[in-house]
Short mmCIF file of C-alpha atoms and ligand atoms in Angstrom, two decimals:
data_model
loop_
_atom_site.label_atom_id
_atom_site.label_comp_id
_atom_site.label_asym_id
_atom_site.label_seq_id
_atom_site.Cartn_x
_atom_site.Cartn_y
_atom_site.Cartn_z
CA MET A 490 6.90 -25.43 -7.89
CA THR A 491 10.28 -23.69 -7.55
CA SER A 492 11.31 -23.60 -3.88
CA ILE A 493 11.77 -20.15 -2.37
CA SER A 494 14.72 -19.43 -0.06
CA THR A 495 14.31 -17.72 3.35
CA LYS A 496 16.01 -14.56 2.05
CA VAL A 497 13.61 -14.38 -0.89
CA THR A 498 10.67 -15.01 1.45
CA GLN A 499 11.65 -12.12 3.74
CA MET A 500 12.03 -9.70 0.85
CA ALA A 501 8.87 -10.95 -0.93
CA GLN A 502 6.88 -9.95 2.16
CA ARG A 503 7.89 -6.34 1.42
CA LEU A 504 6.74 -6.52 -2.21
CA MET A 505 3.11 -5.49 -2.71
CA VAL A 506 1.71 -6.58 -6.05
CA ALA A 507 -0.98 -4.15 -7.23
CA LEU A 508 -3.88 -6.31 -8.42
CA ASP A 509 -5.22 -3.63 -10.76
CA TYR A 510 -7.70 -5.88 -12.56
CA PRO A 511 -11.38 -5.48 -13.41
CA ASP A 512 -12.48 -8.81 -11.96
CA GLN A 513 -11.56 -11.84 -9.91
CA ALA A 514 -10.94 -14.07 -12.95
CA SER A 515 -8.21 -11.87 -14.41
CA ALA A 516 -6.60 -11.29 -11.00
CA GLY A 517 -6.74 -15.06 -10.45
CA GLU A 518 -4.59 -15.71 -13.53
CA LEU A 519 -1.80 -13.56 -12.12
CA ILE A 520 -2.15 -15.05 -8.64
CA ALA A 521 -1.77 -18.53 -10.14
CA GLN A 522 1.44 -17.45 -11.90
CA LEU A 523 2.88 -16.06 -8.67
CA GLU A 524 1.99 -19.14 -6.62
CA GLY A 525 4.52 -19.87 -3.90
CA ILE A 526 5.92 -16.30 -3.81
CA PRO A 527 4.78 -14.92 -0.43
CA CYS A 528 4.23 -11.34 -1.60
CA TYR A 529 1.66 -8.89 -0.25
CA MET A 530 -1.40 -8.44 -2.47
CA LYS A 531 -2.75 -4.91 -2.89
CA VAL A 532 -6.47 -4.81 -3.65
CA GLY A 533 -7.71 -1.43 -4.85
CA MET A 534 -11.10 0.06 -5.65
CA GLN A 535 -11.55 -1.40 -9.10
CA LEU A 536 -11.18 -5.00 -7.99
CA PHE A 537 -12.78 -4.65 -4.54
CA TYR A 538 -15.91 -2.94 -5.84
CA GLN A 539 -16.34 -5.80 -8.30
CA ALA A 540 -15.09 -8.87 -6.43
CA GLY A 541 -15.93 -7.75 -2.90
CA PRO A 542 -15.01 -9.05 0.57
CA GLU A 543 -15.16 -12.68 -0.56
CA PHE A 544 -12.15 -12.12 -2.81
CA VAL A 545 -10.18 -10.68 0.12
CA ARG A 546 -11.17 -13.62 2.33
CA ASP A 547 -10.00 -15.98 -0.41
CA LEU A 548 -6.58 -14.25 -0.59
CA LYS A 549 -6.29 -14.53 3.19
CA SER A 550 -7.23 -18.22 3.12
CA ARG A 551 -4.40 -18.76 0.60
CA GLY A 552 -1.99 -17.24 3.13
CA TYR A 553 -1.37 -13.84 1.50
CA SER A 554 -0.96 -10.59 3.38
CA VAL A 555 -3.49 -8.11 1.99
CA PHE A 556 -3.31 -4.32 1.68
CA LEU A 557 -6.86 -3.05 1.08
CA ASP A 558 -6.24 0.22 -0.76
CA LEU A 559 -9.61 1.98 -0.52
CA LYS A 560 -8.32 5.39 0.68
CA MET A 561 -11.20 6.23 3.00
CA HIS A 562 -12.03 9.93 3.45
CA ASP A 563 -15.31 10.78 5.19
CA ILE A 564 -16.64 12.08 8.51
CA PRO A 565 -14.96 10.43 11.52
CA ASN A 566 -17.95 8.28 12.49
CA THR A 567 -18.26 6.82 9.00
CA VAL A 568 -14.52 6.12 8.74
CA LYS A 569 -14.64 4.48 12.18
CA GLY A 570 -17.37 2.14 10.89
CA GLY A 571 -15.44 1.45 7.69
CA ALA A 572 -12.27 0.66 9.64
CA ASN A 573 -14.26 -1.65 11.90
CA SER A 574 -15.63 -3.64 8.94
CA ILE A 575 -12.23 -3.77 7.22
CA THR A 576 -10.58 -5.07 10.41
CA LYS A 577 -13.22 -7.80 10.66
CA LEU A 578 -12.33 -8.79 7.11
CA GLY A 579 -8.87 -9.73 8.37
CA VAL A 580 -6.69 -7.52 6.14
CA ASP A 581 -3.11 -6.70 7.15
CA MET A 582 -3.09 -3.07 6.01
CA PHE A 583 -5.61 -0.43 4.91
CA ASN A 584 -5.49 3.31 4.32
CA VAL A 585 -7.28 6.61 4.89
CA HIS A 586 -6.58 10.11 3.54
CA ALA A 587 -4.55 12.29 5.91
CA ALA A 588 -6.54 15.22 4.44
CA GLY A 589 -9.49 13.96 6.53
CA GLY A 590 -7.65 15.37 9.58
CA SER A 591 -6.62 14.07 13.00
CA LYS A 592 -10.13 13.29 14.28
CA MET A 593 -10.87 11.19 11.22
CA MET A 594 -7.57 9.29 11.48
CA GLU A 595 -8.10 8.72 15.22
CA ALA A 596 -11.60 7.43 14.44
CA ALA A 597 -10.06 4.88 12.04
CA ILE A 598 -7.88 3.61 14.90
CA GLN A 599 -10.94 3.46 17.19
CA GLY A 600 -12.77 1.39 14.58
CA VAL A 601 -9.84 -1.05 14.57
CA GLU A 602 -9.72 -1.18 18.37
CA GLU A 603 -13.45 -1.87 18.67
CA ALA A 604 -13.24 -4.71 16.14
CA LEU A 605 -10.26 -6.24 17.98
CA ALA A 606 -12.03 -5.89 21.35
CA GLY A 607 -14.98 -7.83 19.94
CA ASP A 608 -12.91 -10.70 18.48
CA SER A 609 -9.51 -11.57 19.92
CA SER A 610 -8.73 -13.87 16.97
CA LEU A 611 -8.48 -10.87 14.64
CA ASN A 612 -5.18 -9.59 13.32
CA ARG A 613 -4.32 -5.90 13.99
CA PRO A 614 -4.03 -4.21 10.58
CA LEU A 615 -1.50 -1.47 9.90
CA VAL A 616 -3.35 1.80 9.27
CA ILE A 617 -1.62 3.93 6.66
CA ALA A 618 -2.30 7.52 5.54
CA VAL A 619 -2.38 8.76 1.99
CA THR A 620 -0.52 12.08 1.95
CA GLN A 621 -0.51 13.86 -1.42
CA LEU A 622 -1.39 11.60 -4.34
CA THR A 623 1.56 11.23 -6.70
CA SER A 624 -0.76 12.55 -9.44
CA THR A 625 -1.05 15.89 -7.57
CA ASP A 626 1.53 18.41 -8.77
CA GLN A 627 2.34 21.69 -7.03
CA ALA A 628 0.12 23.81 -9.30
CA THR A 629 -2.92 21.57 -8.62
CA MET A 630 -2.20 21.53 -4.90
CA ASN A 631 -1.69 25.32 -4.67
CA GLU A 632 -4.33 26.55 -7.11
CA GLN A 633 -7.10 23.93 -6.93
CA ILE A 634 -6.83 22.20 -3.55
CA GLY A 635 -5.72 25.45 -1.87
CA ILE A 636 -2.66 24.18 0.01
CA PRO A 637 0.30 26.57 -0.33
CA GLY A 638 3.97 25.57 -0.53
CA SER A 639 5.69 22.57 -2.03
CA VAL A 640 4.25 19.07 -2.36
CA GLU A 641 7.23 17.72 -0.36
CA ASP A 642 6.47 20.01 2.59
CA SER A 643 2.80 19.06 2.52
CA VAL A 644 3.70 15.34 2.46
CA ILE A 645 5.91 15.76 5.55
CA ARG A 646 3.22 17.78 7.35
CA TYR A 647 0.59 15.11 6.61
CA ALA A 648 3.01 12.34 7.66
CA LYS A 649 3.58 14.05 11.03
CA LEU A 650 -0.19 14.51 11.49
CA ALA A 651 -0.75 10.81 10.72
CA SER A 652 1.99 9.79 13.13
CA GLN A 653 0.53 11.99 15.91
CA ALA A 654 -2.93 10.46 15.27
CA GLY A 655 -1.44 7.02 15.94
CA LEU A 656 -1.26 5.73 12.38
CA ASN A 657 1.47 3.29 11.41
CA GLY A 658 2.81 4.96 8.30
CA VAL A 659 2.11 6.62 4.96
CA VAL A 660 1.90 5.90 1.27
CA ALA A 661 4.42 8.16 -0.45
CA SER A 662 6.77 8.51 -3.37
CA PRO A 663 10.01 6.54 -2.86
CA LEU A 664 11.81 9.89 -3.19
CA GLU A 665 10.09 11.07 -0.01
CA ALA A 666 10.75 8.01 2.17
CA GLU A 667 13.97 9.28 3.76
CA GLY A 668 12.48 12.68 4.67
CA ILE A 669 9.44 10.97 6.21
CA LYS A 670 11.65 8.67 8.28
CA SER A 671 13.66 11.61 9.61
CA ALA A 672 10.48 13.54 10.46
CA CYS A 673 8.46 10.68 11.97
CA GLY A 674 11.02 8.11 13.14
CA ALA A 675 12.40 4.87 11.73
CA LYS A 676 9.42 2.78 12.90
CA PHE A 677 6.92 4.84 10.90
CA LYS A 678 6.26 2.76 7.79
CA THR A 679 6.68 3.99 4.24
CA VAL A 680 4.73 2.26 1.49
CA THR A 681 6.01 3.39 -1.88
CA PRO A 682 4.49 3.02 -5.36
CA GLY A 683 6.28 4.60 -8.33
CA ILE A 684 8.72 1.68 -8.60
CA ARG A 685 10.29 0.79 -11.91
CA PRO A 686 13.04 -1.81 -12.44
CA ALA A 687 15.98 -0.43 -14.45
CA GLY A 688 15.11 -0.34 -18.14
CA SER A 689 11.34 -0.82 -17.76
CA ALA A 690 8.67 1.60 -19.04
CA ALA A 691 7.77 4.46 -16.68
CA ASP A 692 4.10 4.39 -17.87
CA ASP A 693 2.34 7.30 -16.12
CA GLN A 694 4.68 7.33 -13.09
CA SER A 695 6.95 10.36 -13.16
CA ARG A 696 9.24 10.21 -10.12
CA THR A 697 10.40 6.61 -9.83
CA LYS A 698 13.07 4.54 -8.12
CA THR A 699 14.20 1.00 -8.82
CA PRO A 700 13.24 -1.68 -6.26
CA GLY A 701 16.79 -1.75 -4.85
CA GLN A 702 17.02 2.06 -4.66
CA ALA A 703 13.66 2.23 -2.88
CA ILE A 704 14.69 -0.34 -0.26
CA ALA A 705 18.06 1.40 0.20
CA GLY A 706 16.20 4.71 0.59
CA GLY A 707 14.07 3.51 3.50
CA SER A 708 10.92 2.08 1.87
CA ASP A 709 9.41 -0.59 4.10
CA TYR A 710 7.12 -1.87 1.36
CA ILE A 711 7.24 -1.28 -2.37
CA VAL A 712 4.08 -1.34 -4.51
CA VAL A 713 4.54 -2.72 -8.02
CA GLY A 714 1.83 -3.09 -10.64
CA ARG A 715 2.50 -3.06 -14.37
CA PRO A 716 6.17 -4.13 -14.27
CA ILE A 717 4.76 -7.46 -12.96
CA THR A 718 1.16 -7.58 -14.25
CA GLY A 719 2.18 -6.47 -17.76
CA ALA A 720 5.29 -8.67 -18.03
CA ALA A 721 5.44 -11.55 -20.51
CA ASP A 722 6.50 -13.74 -17.56
CA PRO A 723 5.09 -12.15 -14.35
CA ARG A 724 6.69 -14.78 -12.10
CA ALA A 725 10.17 -14.15 -13.50
CA ALA A 726 9.57 -10.38 -13.27
CA ALA A 727 8.52 -10.65 -9.61
CA LEU A 728 11.55 -12.80 -8.74
CA ARG A 729 13.89 -10.32 -10.47
CA ILE A 730 12.32 -7.48 -8.49
CA ILE A 731 12.79 -9.40 -5.23
CA GLU A 732 16.42 -10.02 -6.16
CA ASP A 733 16.91 -6.32 -6.87
CA MET A 734 15.27 -5.44 -3.51
CA SER A 735 17.73 -7.77 -1.74
CA ALA A 736 20.62 -5.94 -3.38
CA GLY A 737 19.30 -2.69 -1.90
CA ILE A 738 19.93 -3.74 1.72
O1 C5P B 903 1.47 -0.14 -12.36
P1 C5P B 903 2.13 0.66 -11.28
O2 C5P B 903 3.37 0.00 -10.71
O3 C5P B 903 2.36 2.09 -11.67
O4 C5P B 903 1.03 0.64 -10.10
C1 C5P B 903 1.19 1.39 -8.93
C2 C5P B 903 0.05 1.11 -7.99
O5 C5P B 903 0.19 1.97 -6.87
C3 C5P B 903 -1.34 1.38 -8.56
O6 C5P B 903 -2.25 0.46 -7.94
C4 C5P B 903 -1.64 2.79 -8.11
O7 C5P B 903 -3.02 3.02 -7.96
C5 C5P B 903 -0.96 2.81 -6.75
N1 C5P B 903 -0.60 4.13 -6.27
C6 C5P B 903 0.25 4.99 -6.96
N2 C5P B 903 0.55 6.23 -6.45
C7 C5P B 903 0.02 6.62 -5.28
C8 C5P B 903 -0.82 5.77 -4.57
C9 C5P B 903 -1.10 4.52 -5.10
O8 C5P B 903 0.76 4.64 -8.02
N3 C5P B 903 0.35 7.78 -4.78
#
């Protein structure tokens, strides 16, 4: 296996690979190709609902950091229970919708605290809010969801609400990271999908930044799916992305 330098290791820990696969077998092929690169693995609904907690435990036993991207949004008591179970699973990050409101976000934190109080060996996961989905444009937000104003203003408002509720950060477009940092402070994490290396296909992402631009713009973690999962050589693609991230510092 190619040895990985310390600098690459540090930057790889800020790269979240979106495992958008239908099952464990297909995700496993990519994981094998990325072996030795200490990136974060993002497990979303499609894979989790099929492969379940065992798949997450397996990633953890291989030493990966895991972002469980299930975007919980329910009554506070139910989200508290969900957060409790997710914490017991040992993930490093999970998320809830800021649209669930302060009480729901605070309940997520309580669920984490109760799990940690019951088992001191558990890791404290970062709890991240989803603000406005990048698929939500202003017309949808204004006319269907019923929130007036611009998407950018709504994202900042949700980020402040999440910060006040004690959450650790938000998922947002890389174009919004700087505004979120100025509104919520440098320690408030920004997790940014919508990343495309220079020259690669935008797919269905509309407002993108390159890995280096995103890091330079204040993203703490970048989420990358198809530019790695769809590459002819995913390992080479991931290493190029890590190199580009390093250039952004
Ligand atoms: O393939 P691509 O790099 O576009 O994948 C981006 C990943 O980030 C996907 O897993 C997608 O669900 C997720 N995501 C996103 N936009 C958001 C939230 C999550 O693209 N606002």
